[in-house]
Amino acid sequence: MSPQGSFAAALLDPERPCPAGLTAWNGSDPAPRFRVYRNNVIVSLIDALADTFAVTQELVGEEFFRAMARLYACAQPPQSRLLAFYGASFPDFIEGFPPAAGVPYLADVARLEQLRVVAYHAADVAPIGSDEIGAALADEGALPGLVFRLHPSLSVLGSAFAVVSLWAAHQGLRELSTVAPATAETALILRHGLAVEVIQVSAAAGVFIAALRVGESLGAAAEMAAAEDAGFDLAGTLGLLLQKEAVTALHSPRRSS
Amino acid sequence: MTTVSHLLPKDAGAAVPRAGTLPLRSGLGLKPEHFRTILDTLPDLGFFEIHAENYMVDGGPFHHYLTLIRGHYPLSIHGVGLSIGGEGPLDEAHLDRLAALIARYEPQSFSEHLAWSSHGDVFLNDLLPAPYDAATLQRVCDHVDRVQERLRRRMLLENPATYVEFAASTMAEADFIGAVVQRTGCGLLLDVNNAHVSCTNHGRDARAFIAALPLAATAQIHLAGFAQDVDAAGDPLLIDSHGAPIAQAVWDLYRYTLQRTGPLPTLIERDSDIPPFPVLLAEAQQAEALLLAAAEPRTEYA
C-alpha cells in the first residue's frame, strides 16, 4: 500500500495502528497526533450527515445518531468531493441497522430529508407560462398523449409510515402526540421559488406524479393512478403541480415540437 | 499610436489594487445563515470568500444568494477538495467544475491548499499532510501547473496546519513552499493561524517560519481560531478548528507579518460555532485596522 493509502486506511479504521514514518519534534508518540486527523475526518463526516438528517437525529437522539453515523461513515466514506449530497445511501444503511429496528419509520424519514437536500440544490428551471397551459388544455384530443417535464427538484416518496406528519411535527408544524406513525403517507417534495416544500398527497396522486416524472403520458399516468384509487382527483393534482410551478415543459408527441 | 504600458512589469504600481485583484481590505467567509443579513445591510467589507465545493450544485438558494452578493462585493473562491498534494492525478472532472464556477462568478482570487484530501475513490474531507521531499515537490508542482493551465489563471497555495511530521521529509516547510512558488509561479495564501498552529505543534518559531516564506508572492492572508489539546508528552497541540475567535498570539503574528508584507487582503475564517454576523464583522474590522496601519508610511527609518 502507498504511504497515502496506509494513511487513509488508518483514518477510517480505528483498529489500525498509526501509520509508520510519522514523527513529533519532542520525540513523543505520534499516535495521539494522528488521532487528530482521524477525529477531524470522522467528525466532519458525522456533522455533514447531522446537517442533512436533522429530524432523523431528533427521532433517535444525538448520541444514538452519531454512533450510527460513525459506523456508516467508516463503512461508506464519501466518494464525491461535494459533501452536500453525502449520505444518499444512509437511509438504506439505517433500514438494515438492527439497533434502529425499534424505530421502523426512521429510514423513510431519512429518505425524506435526503430528498429535501436534493430539491434544495436542484437546477433552476422556469415553469411554463399560463398561455402554454391554456393552449395545451384547449386541445382535448391531444390531452391523453401530453407528456410533462417536471421541475428537477421534484420527487415523490411513498411510505408505509406517516413520514410527512412526523417530519412536520419536528418543524413545529403539528403536535407530535397526534401523529400515528404506522399510517401510510405519500410525500411530494419540491422547491417552489427558493423554498423546499414537503406536501402530503394521496397515494394515487403520488403514483400519478411519479409516472409523469418518468415521462409517462398524461393518459397513462391517470390510468395508473386510477388503478391505485378509482377516486383519484386528476384535476386537483394537476392544479397542485401548476400552482407550485412544478411543470417546466409540455410536449405532445403526435406533433413536431 | 503606441503605448509602453504593456512593457511594465505586471506588478508595477501594485500599491493600488488592480481590477481583478482583491482589495487591500478585510473580508469574511460567506455563510448561508448570513445571506439575508448581508443583503439587507450591505456591511462595509472588502470581499467575501466561498468554499468552491459548496457551490458546485446545479441551482437553488446558494447560487441565488451568491449571485446577488457577488453584485455588491469582490469574491475569493477557496477550494478544499482538489487534493493538490495527493499521490494520484488531479480529478479532471473536479477541475472542470472549478473552471465553470470561476467562469460564472469571476472571482478576484482562487486558492487551494498544500494538502491532500482524497485517496483512490474515497474523499476524506480533511486537509492531510505529506512529507516535504523531492517526490512530493515534483507532484505538487505538476498539480499546481495543471491547475493554472486549466483555469488559465494564477492560483494561490495555502500553507497547512499540521499535527504530525514525516521521517521522510528532507526540506523545511517554508523552503518547500518557496520552491513551489518559484517553480510554478503560483502565489502564497499565508494562513497566519496555520503558521502559529503548525509552529507550536512542531516546536518551531513562527516568526522565523514566516520570515522564511516567499513573502513577495503573498497575495492573501487567512486568520482563524484554533482549539487546544496536548500531545503524548504534554506539550501543546493546537488544532485548526475555525471554531473560535482569533487568538491574541495570532493577532500578534499577523501584525508581524504585515510589517514585512505591507497590507494584504485578509480573510477571517469561521466554519463552526458560527456567531451572529456582527461578531464576525467586528473581527474583520479589527483586522482591517491593523492592515490599514501597515499601509501608513513607516516612520521608524525617518
Coordinates of C-alpha atoms in Angstrom, one line a residue, chain A residues 2-257:
Chain A
S2 CA 1.3 3.5 -0.8
P3 CA 2.0 5.9 2.0
Q4 CA -1.2 7.9 1.5
G5 CA -3.1 4.6 1.1
S6 CA -1.9 3.5 4.5
F7 CA -2.7 6.9 6.0
A8 CA -6.2 6.9 4.5
A9 CA -6.9 3.3 5.6
A10 CA -5.9 4.1 9.2
L11 CA -8.0 7.2 9.2
L12 CA -11.2 5.2 8.6
D13 CA -10.4 2.2 10.7
P14 CA -9.7 2.9 14.4
E15 CA -8.5 -0.7 14.7
R16 CA -5.5 0.0 12.5
P17 CA -2.3 1.4 14.1
C18 CA -0.9 4.8 13.5
P19 CA 0.9 4.8 10.1
A20 CA 4.6 4.3 10.0
G21 CA 7.0 7.1 9.4
L22 CA 5.3 9.8 11.5
T23 CA 7.4 11.8 13.9
A24 CA 7.0 14.5 16.6
W25 CA 9.5 17.2 17.4
N26 CA 9.7 16.3 21.0
G27 CA 10.1 12.5 20.4
S28 CA 6.6 11.8 21.7
D29 CA 4.4 9.0 20.4
P30 CA 2.8 10.3 17.2
A31 CA -0.3 8.3 17.7
P32 CA -2.3 10.9 19.6
R33 CA -1.3 13.4 16.9
F34 CA -2.5 11.1 14.2
R35 CA -5.8 10.8 16.1
V36 CA -6.4 14.5 15.5
Y37 CA -6.7 13.6 11.7
R38 CA -8.8 10.6 12.4
N39 CA -11.1 12.6 14.6
N40 CA -11.3 15.5 12.1
V41 CA -12.3 13.2 9.2
I42 CA -14.9 11.2 11.1
V43 CA -16.4 14.2 13.0
S44 CA -16.7 16.2 9.8
L45 CA -18.5 13.4 8.1
I46 CA -20.8 12.8 11.0
D47 CA -21.5 16.6 11.1
A48 CA -22.3 16.5 7.4
L49 CA -24.8 13.7 8.0
A50 CA -26.3 15.5 11.0
D51 CA -26.9 18.6 8.8
T52 CA -28.8 16.6 6.2
F53 CA -30.6 14.3 8.6
A54 CA -31.6 16.7 11.4
V55 CA -35.1 15.1 12.1
T56 CA -33.6 11.6 11.9
Q57 CA -31.3 12.7 14.6
E58 CA -34.1 14.2 16.7
L59 CA -36.0 11.0 16.4
V60 CA -33.3 8.8 18.0
G61 CA -31.3 11.4 20.0
E62 CA -27.9 12.8 19.3
E63 CA -25.9 10.0 20.9
F64 CA -27.5 7.2 19.0
F65 CA -27.5 9.1 15.8
R66 CA -23.8 10.0 16.0
A67 CA -22.8 6.4 16.8
M68 CA -24.8 5.1 13.9
A69 CA -23.4 7.8 11.6
R70 CA -19.9 7.0 12.7
L71 CA -20.4 3.3 11.6
Y72 CA -21.8 4.4 8.3
A73 CA -19.0 6.9 7.6
C74 CA -16.3 4.3 8.3
A75 CA -18.1 1.7 6.1
Q76 CA -19.2 4.1 3.3
P77 CA -17.0 7.2 3.2
P78 CA -17.8 9.8 0.6
Q79 CA -16.8 9.2 -3.0
S80 CA -17.6 12.7 -4.1
R81 CA -15.9 15.9 -3.2
L82 CA -19.3 17.5 -3.0
L83 CA -20.3 16.8 0.6
A84 CA -23.8 18.3 0.4
F85 CA -25.1 15.1 -1.1
Y86 CA -23.1 12.7 1.2
G87 CA -25.4 10.2 2.8
A88 CA -27.5 9.2 -0.2
S89 CA -27.2 5.6 0.9
F90 CA -27.6 6.4 4.6
P91 CA -31.4 5.7 4.6
D92 CA -30.7 2.2 3.3
F93 CA -28.0 1.7 5.9
I94 CA -30.5 2.8 8.6
E95 CA -33.0 0.3 7.3
G96 CA -30.5 -2.5 7.7
F97 CA -29.2 -1.3 11.1
P98 CA -30.5 -3.7 13.7
P99 CA -30.3 -1.3 16.7
A100 CA -32.6 1.1 14.8
A101 CA -35.3 -1.6 14.2
G102 CA -37.4 -0.3 17.1
V103 CA -38.0 2.9 15.0
P104 CA -39.3 1.4 11.8
Y105 CA -40.1 4.7 10.2
L106 CA -36.6 6.1 10.7
A107 CA -35.3 5.1 7.3
D108 CA -38.2 6.7 5.4
V109 CA -37.9 10.0 7.4
A110 CA -34.2 9.9 6.4
R111 CA -35.2 9.4 2.8
L112 CA -37.5 12.4 3.0
E113 CA -34.7 14.5 4.4
Q114 CA -32.3 13.4 1.7
L115 CA -34.8 14.3 -1.0
R116 CA -35.2 17.7 0.6
V117 CA -31.4 18.4 0.2
V118 CA -31.6 17.2 -3.4
A119 CA -34.5 19.6 -4.0
Y120 CA -32.7 22.5 -2.3
H121 CA -29.7 22.3 -4.7
A122 CA -31.5 21.2 -7.9
A123 CA -31.2 23.2 -11.1
D124 CA -33.3 26.3 -11.6
V125 CA -35.8 25.8 -14.4
A126 CA -38.6 28.3 -15.2
P127 CA -42.2 26.9 -15.2
I128 CA -44.3 27.0 -18.3
G129 CA -46.5 30.0 -18.8
S130 CA -50.2 30.1 -18.4
D131 CA -50.8 30.7 -22.1
E132 CA -49.0 27.5 -22.9
I133 CA -51.1 25.6 -20.3
G134 CA -54.2 27.1 -21.7
A135 CA -53.3 26.1 -25.3
A136 CA -52.5 22.5 -24.2
L137 CA -55.7 22.1 -22.3
A138 CA -57.8 23.5 -25.1
D139 CA -56.7 20.7 -27.5
E140 CA -58.8 18.0 -25.8
G141 CA -57.9 15.3 -28.4
A142 CA -54.2 15.7 -27.7
L143 CA -54.6 15.7 -23.9
P144 CA -54.1 12.0 -23.2
G145 CA -50.8 11.9 -25.1
L146 CA -49.4 15.0 -23.4
V147 CA -46.0 14.5 -21.8
F148 CA -44.9 16.7 -18.9
R149 CA -41.5 17.7 -17.9
L150 CA -41.5 18.4 -14.1
H151 CA -39.1 20.6 -12.1
P152 CA -35.8 18.9 -11.4
S153 CA -36.3 19.4 -7.7
L154 CA -39.4 17.3 -7.6
S155 CA -39.7 13.8 -6.1
V156 CA -42.3 11.5 -4.6
L157 CA -41.8 9.4 -1.6
G158 CA -44.4 6.8 -0.8
S159 CA -44.1 5.3 2.7
A160 CA -45.9 2.8 4.9
F161 CA -45.4 5.3 7.7
A162 CA -46.6 8.8 8.5
V163 CA -43.4 10.4 7.1
V164 CA -44.9 13.8 6.3
S165 CA -46.6 14.1 9.7
L166 CA -43.5 13.0 11.6
W167 CA -41.4 15.5 9.6
A168 CA -43.9 18.3 10.1
A169 CA -44.1 17.7 13.8
H170 CA -40.4 18.2 14.1
Q171 CA -40.7 21.5 12.3
G172 CA -43.2 22.7 14.9
L173 CA -45.9 22.5 12.3
R174 CA -48.1 20.0 14.2
E175 CA -48.2 18.2 17.6
L176 CA -46.1 15.1 17.6
S177 CA -48.5 13.3 20.0
T178 CA -51.3 13.5 17.4
V179 CA -49.2 11.5 14.8
A180 CA -49.9 7.8 14.3
P181 CA -46.6 6.7 12.9
A182 CA -47.9 3.5 11.3
T183 CA -50.2 5.4 9.0
A184 CA -49.1 5.3 5.3
E185 CA -48.4 8.6 3.8
T186 CA -47.1 9.9 0.5
A187 CA -44.8 13.0 0.3
L188 CA -44.4 15.3 -2.7
I189 CA -41.1 17.1 -2.3
L190 CA -40.2 20.1 -4.5
R191 CA -38.6 23.5 -4.4
H192 CA -41.0 26.4 -5.1
G193 CA -39.0 29.6 -5.7
L194 CA -36.3 29.3 -3.0
A195 CA -38.2 27.2 -0.5
V196 CA -38.3 23.4 -0.4
E197 CA -41.8 22.2 0.4
V198 CA -43.0 18.9 1.7
I199 CA -46.6 18.3 0.7
Q200 CA -48.7 15.3 1.7
V201 CA -50.6 13.9 -1.3
S202 CA -52.8 10.9 -1.8
A203 CA -51.2 7.6 -2.7
A204 CA -52.9 7.8 -6.1
A205 CA -51.6 11.4 -6.7
G206 CA -48.1 10.0 -5.8
V207 CA -48.4 7.3 -8.4
F208 CA -49.6 9.9 -11.0
I209 CA -46.9 12.4 -10.3
A210 CA -44.1 9.7 -10.2
A211 CA -45.4 8.4 -13.6
L212 CA -45.4 11.9 -15.2
R213 CA -41.9 12.4 -13.8
V214 CA -40.5 9.4 -15.7
G215 CA -42.1 10.5 -18.9
E216 CA -45.5 8.6 -19.0
S217 CA -48.2 10.5 -20.9
L218 CA -51.0 12.2 -19.0
G219 CA -53.4 9.5 -20.1
A220 CA -51.2 6.6 -19.0
A221 CA -50.3 8.3 -15.7
A222 CA -54.0 9.0 -14.9
E223 CA -54.8 5.3 -15.6
M224 CA -52.1 4.2 -13.3
A225 CA -53.4 6.5 -10.6
A226 CA -57.0 5.3 -11.1
A227 CA -55.8 1.7 -10.7
E228 CA -54.4 2.7 -7.3
D229 CA -57.6 4.6 -6.4
A230 CA -60.7 4.9 -8.5
G231 CA -61.5 8.2 -6.8
F232 CA -58.2 9.8 -7.9
D233 CA -58.5 13.6 -8.2
L234 CA -56.9 14.3 -11.6
A235 CA -57.9 18.0 -11.8
G236 CA -56.8 18.7 -8.2
T237 CA -53.4 17.0 -8.6
L238 CA -52.7 18.8 -11.9
G239 CA -53.8 22.1 -10.2
L240 CA -51.3 21.5 -7.4
L241 CA -48.4 20.9 -9.8
L242 CA -49.3 24.1 -11.7
Q243 CA -49.8 26.1 -8.5
K244 CA -46.3 25.0 -7.3
E245 CA -44.9 25.9 -10.7
A246 CA -43.6 22.4 -11.0
V247 CA -44.4 21.9 -14.7
T248 CA -41.5 23.1 -16.8
A249 CA -42.5 21.9 -20.3
L250 CA -45.3 20.2 -22.1
H251 CA -44.8 18.1 -25.1
S252 CA -47.3 16.4 -27.4
P253 CA -45.5 13.5 -29.2
R254 CA -48.0 13.5 -32.0
R255 CA -46.8 16.9 -33.3
S256 CA -43.5 18.1 -34.2
S257 CA -42.3 20.4 -31.5

